[in-house]
Coordinates of C-alpha atoms in Angstrom, one line a residue:
D460 CA 0.0 0.0 0.0
L461 CA 2.8 2.4 0.8
L462 CA 4.5 1.6 -2.5
R463 CA 1.3 2.3 -4.5
A464 CA 0.7 5.5 -2.6
W465 CA 4.3 6.6 -3.4
E466 CA 3.9 5.8 -7.1
F467 CA 0.6 7.7 -7.2
R468 CA 2.2 10.7 -5.6
C469 CA 5.1 10.6 -8.0
T470 CA 2.8 10.3 -10.9
R471 CA 0.7 13.2 -9.7
L472 CA 3.7 15.5 -9.2
Q473 CA 5.0 14.6 -12.7
L474 CA 1.6 15.5 -14.2
D475 CA 1.4 18.7 -12.3
S476 CA 4.9 19.6 -13.5
Q477 CA 4.0 18.9 -17.1
A478 CA 0.9 20.9 -16.9
K479 CA 2.8 23.9 -15.4
E480 CA 5.4 23.6 -18.2
E481 CA 2.6 23.6 -20.8
R482 CA 1.0 26.7 -19.3
E483 CA 4.3 28.6 -19.3
L484 CA 4.9 27.5 -22.9
K485 CA 1.5 28.8 -24.0
L486 CA 2.2 32.1 -22.4
K487 CA 5.5 32.4 -24.2
G488 CA 4.0 31.6 -27.5
G489 CA 5.9 28.4 -27.9
A490 CA 9.5 27.4 -27.7
I491 CA 11.9 28.5 -30.5
G492 CA 12.6 25.5 -32.7
T493 CA 14.2 24.7 -36.0
M494 CA 12.6 25.4 -39.3
E495 CA 12.1 21.7 -39.8
E496 CA 10.2 21.4 -36.5
L497 CA 8.1 24.4 -37.5
K498 CA 7.3 22.9 -40.9
D499 CA 6.2 19.6 -39.3
A500 CA 4.0 21.5 -36.8
M501 CA 2.3 23.6 -39.5
N502 CA 1.7 20.5 -41.7
T503 CA 0.1 18.7 -38.7
G504 CA -1.9 21.7 -37.7
G505 CA -3.1 22.4 -41.2
R506 CA -4.2 18.8 -41.8
C507 CA -6.0 18.6 -38.4
K508 CA -7.7 22.0 -39.1
Q509 CA -9.1 20.8 -42.4
D510 CA -10.2 17.5 -40.9
G511 CA -12.0 19.5 -38.2
V512 CA -13.8 21.7 -40.8
M513 CA -15.0 18.6 -42.6
E514 CA -16.4 17.1 -39.4
W515 CA -18.0 20.4 -38.5
N516 CA -19.8 20.6 -41.9
K517 CA -21.1 17.1 -41.3
G518 CA -22.5 18.2 -37.9
N519 CA -20.0 16.1 -35.9
V520 CA -19.1 18.7 -33.3
E521 CA -17.3 16.3 -31.0
D522 CA -15.1 15.0 -33.8
A523 CA -14.4 18.5 -35.0
I524 CA -13.3 19.8 -31.6
R525 CA -10.9 16.8 -31.2
C526 CA -9.3 17.6 -34.5
W527 CA -8.9 21.3 -33.6
R528 CA -7.5 20.3 -30.2
D529 CA -4.8 18.3 -32.0
A530 CA -4.1 21.2 -34.3
H531 CA -3.7 23.6 -31.4
K532 CA -1.5 21.1 -29.6
A533 CA 0.8 20.9 -32.5
L534 CA 1.0 24.6 -33.2
Y535 CA 1.5 26.2 -29.7
K536 CA 4.6 24.3 -28.8
V537 CA 7.0 25.6 -31.5
R538 CA 7.8 28.9 -33.2
A539 CA 10.5 30.2 -35.5
P540 CA 13.2 32.6 -34.2
D541 CA 12.2 36.2 -34.1
T542 CA 14.3 37.0 -37.1
H543 CA 12.0 34.9 -39.3
V544 CA 9.1 37.3 -39.4
A545 CA 7.2 35.8 -42.4
E546 CA 7.4 32.2 -41.0
N547 CA 6.0 33.3 -37.6
K548 CA 3.2 35.3 -39.3
D549 CA 2.1 32.2 -41.3
R550 CA 2.2 30.1 -38.1
N551 CA 0.2 32.7 -36.1
D552 CA -2.4 33.1 -38.9
L553 CA -2.9 29.3 -38.9
H554 CA -2.9 29.1 -35.1
I555 CA -5.5 31.9 -34.6
A556 CA -7.8 30.3 -37.1
V557 CA -7.6 27.0 -35.2
L558 CA -8.2 28.8 -31.9
K559 CA -11.3 30.5 -33.2
N560 CA -12.7 27.3 -34.5
L561 CA -11.8 25.5 -31.2
A562 CA -13.6 28.3 -29.3
Q563 CA -16.7 28.0 -31.5
A564 CA -17.0 24.3 -31.1
A565 CA -16.5 24.6 -27.3
I566 CA -19.3 27.2 -27.2
K567 CA -21.5 24.8 -29.1
L568 CA -20.8 22.0 -26.6
E569 CA -21.1 24.5 -23.7
H570 CA -17.5 23.9 -22.6
W571 CA -17.2 27.5 -21.5
N572 CA -13.8 27.5 -19.8
E573 CA -12.2 25.8 -22.8
A574 CA -13.9 28.4 -25.1
L575 CA -12.6 31.3 -23.0
E576 CA -9.1 29.9 -22.9
A577 CA -9.0 29.5 -26.7
A578 CA -10.5 32.9 -27.3
D579 CA -8.0 34.5 -24.9
M580 CA -5.1 33.0 -26.7
A581 CA -6.5 34.1 -30.0
V582 CA -6.8 37.7 -28.7
G583 CA -3.3 37.5 -27.4
I584 CA -2.0 36.7 -30.8
D585 CA -4.1 39.3 -32.6
D586 CA -6.1 41.8 -30.6
Q587 CA -7.6 43.3 -33.7
D588 CA -9.5 40.1 -34.7
H589 CA -13.2 40.9 -34.0
K590 CA -14.2 37.2 -34.3
A591 CA -11.8 36.3 -31.5
W592 CA -13.3 39.0 -29.3
F593 CA -16.9 37.8 -30.1
R594 CA -16.0 34.3 -29.2
K595 CA -14.7 35.6 -25.9
A596 CA -17.9 37.5 -25.3
C597 CA -19.9 34.4 -25.9
A598 CA -17.8 32.4 -23.5
L599 CA -18.1 35.0 -20.8
E600 CA -21.8 35.0 -21.3
G601 CA -21.9 31.3 -20.8
L602 CA -19.9 31.5 -17.6
G603 CA -22.3 34.1 -16.2
R604 CA -19.7 36.9 -16.2
L605 CA -22.1 39.3 -17.9
S606 CA -20.4 42.5 -16.6
E607 CA -17.2 41.6 -18.6
V608 CA -19.1 41.1 -21.9
E609 CA -19.5 44.8 -22.6
K610 CA -15.7 45.3 -22.8
C611 CA -15.4 42.8 -25.6
L612 CA -18.3 44.3 -27.5
T613 CA -16.8 47.8 -27.2
M614 CA -13.5 46.5 -28.5
I615 CA -15.4 44.9 -31.5
D616 CA -17.1 48.2 -32.3
S617 CA -13.7 50.0 -32.3
I618 CA -12.2 47.4 -34.6
S619 CA -15.1 47.5 -37.0
V620 CA -14.5 51.2 -37.8
G621 CA -13.4 51.6 -41.4
R622 CA -14.2 48.0 -42.4
P623 CA -16.5 47.3 -45.3
D624 CA -18.6 44.8 -43.2
R625 CA -19.0 47.3 -40.3
D626 CA -22.8 47.3 -40.4
R627 CA -23.0 43.5 -40.2
I628 CA -20.6 43.4 -37.2
Q629 CA -22.5 46.2 -35.4
R630 CA -25.7 44.3 -35.9
D631 CA -24.2 41.3 -34.2
T632 CA -22.8 43.4 -31.3
H633 CA -26.2 45.2 -30.8
A634 CA -28.0 41.8 -30.8
K635 CA -25.5 40.5 -28.2
R636 CA -25.9 43.6 -26.0
D637 CA -29.7 43.3 -26.1
K638 CA -29.4 39.6 -25.1
V639 CA -27.0 40.4 -22.2
R640 CA -29.1 43.3 -21.0
A641 CA -32.2 41.0 -20.9
L642 CA -30.3 38.5 -18.9
V643 CA -29.1 41.1 -16.4
D644 CA -32.7 42.4 -16.1
R645 CA -34.0 38.9 -15.6
N646 CA -31.4 38.2 -12.9
E647 CA -32.2 41.4 -11.1
A648 CA -35.9 40.7 -11.2
S649 CA -35.3 37.1 -9.9
Q650 CA -33.1 38.4 -7.0
K651 CA -35.8 41.0 -6.2
R652 CA -38.5 38.3 -6.0
M653 CA -36.2 36.2 -3.8
L654 CA -35.6 39.1 -1.5
Q655 CA -39.2 40.0 -1.3
G656 CA -40.1 36.4 -0.6
G657 CA -37.5 36.2 2.1
V658 CA -38.8 39.3 3.8
K659 CA -42.3 38.1 3.6
H660 CA -41.5 34.8 5.2
A661 CA -39.3 36.4 7.8
I662 CA -42.1 38.7 8.9
F663 CA -45.2 36.4 8.7
S664 CA -43.9 32.8 9.2
E665 CA -43.8 31.5 12.8
E666 CA -41.7 28.5 11.8
R667 CA -38.7 30.5 10.6
D668 CA -36.0 32.1 12.7
T669 CA -36.7 35.8 12.6
T670 CA -33.4 36.8 14.0
A671 CA -31.9 39.6 11.9
V672 CA -28.6 38.9 10.3
L673 CA -26.5 42.1 10.2
P674 CA -24.4 42.5 7.0
E675 CA -20.7 42.7 7.5
R676 CA -19.4 46.3 7.6
P677 CA -17.4 47.3 4.6
G678 CA -13.7 47.7 5.3
P679 CA -10.2 47.3 3.9
P680 CA -9.0 43.8 2.8
K681 CA -7.9 41.6 5.7
I682 CA -4.1 41.2 6.0
S683 CA -3.6 39.9 9.6
H684 CA -3.3 36.3 8.3
K685 CA -0.4 37.5 6.1
V686 CA 1.7 39.0 8.9
T687 CA 5.0 37.1 9.3
A688 CA 7.8 37.6 11.8
V689 CA 10.9 39.4 10.4
N690 CA 14.1 37.4 11.0
V691 CA 17.0 39.4 12.5
D692 CA 20.6 38.1 12.5
E693 CA 21.7 38.3 16.1
A694 CA 25.3 38.3 15.2
K695 CA 25.1 41.2 12.7
R696 CA 22.3 43.4 14.1
K697 CA 22.9 46.9 15.4
R698 CA 22.9 47.5 19.2
L699 CA 22.3 50.6 21.2
T700 CA 23.7 52.0 24.5
K701 CA 21.2 52.5 27.3
E702 CA 21.3 56.3 26.8
A703 CA 20.7 55.9 23.0
A704 CA 17.8 53.6 23.7
Q705 CA 16.3 56.1 26.0
D706 CA 16.7 59.0 23.5
L707 CA 15.2 56.8 20.7
L708 CA 12.1 56.0 22.8
K709 CA 11.6 59.7 23.6
E710 CA 11.8 60.6 20.0
L711 CA 9.3 57.9 19.0
K712 CA 7.0 59.0 21.7
E713 CA 7.1 62.5 20.5
A714 CA 6.6 61.5 16.9
Y715 CA 3.5 59.4 17.8
G716 CA 1.9 62.5 19.1
D717 CA 1.7 64.2 15.7
S718 CA -1.9 65.3 15.0
T719 CA -2.0 64.0 11.5
F720 CA -0.8 60.6 12.6
R721 CA -3.4 60.5 15.4
K722 CA -6.2 61.2 12.9
Q723 CA -4.9 58.4 10.7
V724 CA -5.0 56.0 13.6
T725 CA -8.6 57.1 14.6
K726 CA -9.7 56.7 11.0
L727 CA -8.1 53.2 10.8
A728 CA -10.0 52.2 13.9
R729 CA -13.3 53.2 12.3
D730 CA -12.5 51.5 9.0
V731 CA -11.3 48.0 10.2
N732 CA -13.7 45.5 11.7
D733 CA -11.3 43.5 13.9
Q734 CA -8.7 44.1 16.5
G735 CA -6.2 41.9 14.7
E736 CA -6.7 43.9 11.5
F737 CA -6.2 47.2 13.4
I738 CA -2.9 46.0 14.8
A739 CA -1.7 44.6 11.4
Y740 CA -2.6 47.9 9.6
L741 CA -1.1 50.0 12.3
T742 CA 2.3 48.6 11.5
K743 CA 2.0 50.0 8.0
V744 CA 0.5 53.3 9.1
A745 CA 3.2 53.9 11.7
L746 CA 6.2 53.1 9.6
P747 CA 6.4 56.5 7.7
V748 CA 6.4 58.2 11.2
Q749 CA 9.1 55.8 12.5
K750 CA 11.4 56.0 9.4
P751 CA 13.1 59.4 10.3
V752 CA 13.8 58.2 13.9
L753 CA 15.2 54.9 12.6
E754 CA 17.5 56.6 10.2
R755 CA 18.8 59.0 12.8
F756 CA 19.8 56.1 15.0
G757 CA 21.4 54.1 12.2
F758 CA 18.7 51.6 11.4
A759 CA 17.3 50.9 8.0
P760 CA 14.0 52.7 7.3
S761 CA 12.1 49.5 6.7
E762 CA 10.4 46.6 8.5
V763 CA 13.8 44.9 9.0
G764 CA 15.2 48.0 10.5
L765 CA 12.2 48.3 12.8
A766 CA 12.7 44.7 13.9
E767 CA 16.4 45.4 14.7
M768 CA 15.4 48.5 16.6
R769 CA 13.0 46.5 18.8
K770 CA 15.8 44.0 19.5
A771 CA 18.2 46.8 20.4
V772 CA 15.7 48.4 22.8
G773 CA 14.8 45.0 24.2
D774 CA 18.4 44.5 25.2
H775 CA 17.8 47.1 27.9
T776 CA 14.2 46.5 28.8
G777 CA 13.7 42.7 28.6
A778 CA 16.0 41.6 31.4
K779 CA 14.8 41.2 35.0
D780 CA 17.5 43.6 36.2
S781 CA 16.8 46.2 33.6
D782 CA 16.2 49.8 34.5
P783 CA 12.5 50.2 35.7
K784 CA 12.4 53.8 34.3
L785 CA 13.4 52.6 30.9
R786 CA 10.8 49.8 31.0
I787 CA 8.1 52.4 31.9
L788 CA 9.3 54.7 29.1
A789 CA 9.1 51.8 26.6
E790 CA 5.5 51.1 27.6
E791 CA 4.6 54.8 27.6
T792 CA 5.9 54.8 24.0
M793 CA 3.5 52.0 23.1
Q794 CA 0.7 53.9 24.8
A795 CA 1.6 57.0 22.7
L796 CA 1.5 54.8 19.5
Y797 CA -2.0 53.3 20.3
G798 CA -3.4 56.4 21.9
E799 CA -7.0 56.1 22.8
F800 CA -6.9 52.4 21.7
Y801 CA -4.1 51.4 24.0
E802 CA -6.4 49.7 26.5
V803 CA -8.5 47.7 24.1
A804 CA -5.7 46.8 21.6
R805 CA -2.8 46.3 24.0
G806 CA -3.3 47.2 27.7
V807 CA -6.1 44.6 28.2
G808 CA -3.6 41.9 27.4
L809 CA -1.0 43.1 29.9
H810 CA -0.7 42.6 33.7
P811 CA -2.2 45.7 35.5
G812 CA 1.3 46.4 36.9
L813 CA 2.7 46.7 33.5
R814 CA 0.1 49.0 31.9
V815 CA 0.4 52.8 31.8
P816 CA -2.8 54.8 32.5
G817 CA -4.6 56.2 29.6
P818 CA -5.2 59.9 29.0
Q819 CA -8.6 59.9 30.6
A820 CA -7.4 58.1 33.7
R821 CA -4.5 60.6 34.0
S822 CA -6.8 63.6 33.6
R823 CA -9.2 62.2 36.3
K824 CA -6.2 61.7 38.7
Q825 CA -5.0 65.3 38.1
C826 CA -8.4 66.7 38.7
G827 CA -8.7 64.7 41.9
D828 CA -5.3 66.0 43.1
G829 CA -6.4 69.5 42.4
G830 CA -9.2 69.5 44.9
S831 CA -12.8 70.6 44.4
G832 CA -11.9 73.9 42.8
A833 CA -12.0 72.6 39.2
S834 CA -14.2 74.6 36.9
S835 CA -17.6 73.3 35.8
S836 CA -16.6 73.7 32.2
S837 CA -13.7 71.2 32.7
D838 CA -16.1 68.7 34.3
E839 CA -18.5 69.0 31.5
A840 CA -15.8 68.5 28.9
G841 CA -14.5 65.5 30.8
A842 CA -18.0 64.0 31.0
A843 CA -18.6 64.5 27.3
E844 CA -15.2 62.9 26.5
E845 CA -16.0 59.9 28.7
T846 CA -19.5 59.4 27.3
A847 CA -18.4 59.7 23.6
P848 CA -18.5 56.2 22.1
P849 CA -15.0 54.9 21.1
P850 CA -14.7 54.1 17.4
C851 CA -13.7 50.5 18.1
L852 CA -16.9 49.2 19.6
H853 CA -17.7 47.4 16.3
W854 CA -14.5 45.3 16.3
T855 CA -15.3 41.6 16.3
G856 CA -11.9 40.8 17.9
R857 CA -12.4 43.2 20.8
P858 CA -11.6 41.5 24.2
V859 CA -14.6 40.5 26.2
N860 CA -13.3 42.2 29.3
Y861 CA -12.9 45.5 27.6
Q862 CA -15.1 48.2 29.1
P863 CA -16.5 50.9 26.7
G864 CA -15.2 53.6 29.1
G865 CA -11.6 52.7 28.0
T866 CA -10.4 50.6 30.9
A867 CA -9.7 46.9 31.3
Q868 CA -10.8 44.8 34.2
E869 CA -8.1 44.1 36.8
S870 CA -6.6 40.6 36.9
T871 CA -4.7 38.9 39.7
R872 CA -1.3 40.3 40.3
M873 CA 1.6 38.2 38.9
P874 CA 5.0 37.7 40.4
A875 CA 7.7 40.2 39.6
G876 CA 9.7 39.3 36.4
A877 CA 6.8 37.3 34.9
R878 CA 6.6 37.4 31.1
V879 CA 3.4 38.7 29.6
S880 CA 2.4 38.3 26.0
G881 CA 0.6 41.2 24.4
S882 CA -0.1 42.6 20.9
S883 CA 2.3 45.1 19.4
S884 CA 2.1 47.0 16.1
G885 CA 4.7 44.5 14.8
G886 CA 2.6 41.5 15.7
S887 CA 5.2 40.0 18.1
G888 CA 5.1 39.1 21.7
V889 CA 6.0 41.7 24.3
R890 CA 7.9 40.9 27.5
R891 CA 7.7 42.6 30.9
G892 CA 8.6 46.2 30.7
G893 CA 7.8 46.4 26.9
A894 CA 10.7 44.9 25.1
G895 CA 9.0 45.8 21.9
G896 CA 8.2 49.2 23.3
A897 CA 9.5 51.1 20.4
G898 CA 6.5 49.9 18.4

């Protein structure tokens, strides 16, 4: 059984490899061969083409398409060198005639994919052949891709300008347009009836589940599943002194406070539908702000340089005996990066002792320290800020213990030196003190 399975696997791999080579050969227009090989291919192609025409005239569509497949197989594999212009033109003229016949027979047999492939190859050889474009329009219609038919018909109309048979060609394109338009109208009417029937049953039927299904919010394409870790060579990467790491974090923290960047982050939070997507996109949004700082400290202005910078800062914040002030500065830098979304996107995943207070919490503490003499206008502004709904409430990946007020529920305190995994804008784990604090 193992031997048979191995033989089957080898055979499958060989067939896949051959299919890949054939596809590449078709895209290249065939391999350059000798004139003798080209002559043999054209003789075989011409003979099979004539056999196919005879079978087609007899009404034997299956036999005709087999002949034209053989002709196509003989012609697409070989071509003359580019210096032999006349020979290549004769070969292309014969090949495009075979492809149009092959597409016509495939349409007759409703082999829509084969018809589209043949028509596409014919258009690739000569994009001014109106019959090839019409075959492609028919194949697209058969596949139900009605929105793409108009492009083919428009191309045919432009090609027909100045031709003696322009009127006949335009009659064909107008008839095809009317047919496609009728199909589109029929599809829209059918969808409308289905929608009306569904609404009717959802309202009046007691046997059906009447729970409303909310449509998914529109948003940018999802990229979180494509995020990969950047490999950094430990032996060759750049390192920083403690003072340089401190200066770098301060510059990043200041850069993250740019008003334009904060608006971009807020808009990103409204656009995306998931916490993971927010973090993945934040990496791309933040990189232009980080590049000047990276360059000033000798790092490449790229994702690789960003990863090296994280490693260099982590040298001074990741160890148990690292400077507590530097660890706090690293986490404050992350808080500056996430801004109002720090708690929901990062802080909620950290131990309470490792989090830094958000802007609202700091403002409330300052007001409390100032006594009861605060102005009523400040209280009203603070209340309005707290009651304003954050733009991340629609996130599907939002933590369940996140409170809309912008705080995370306290968890049991962990021993000093414990490692905590959290999300960073680079998608990597964050150790105690914010080893990835440069963001």
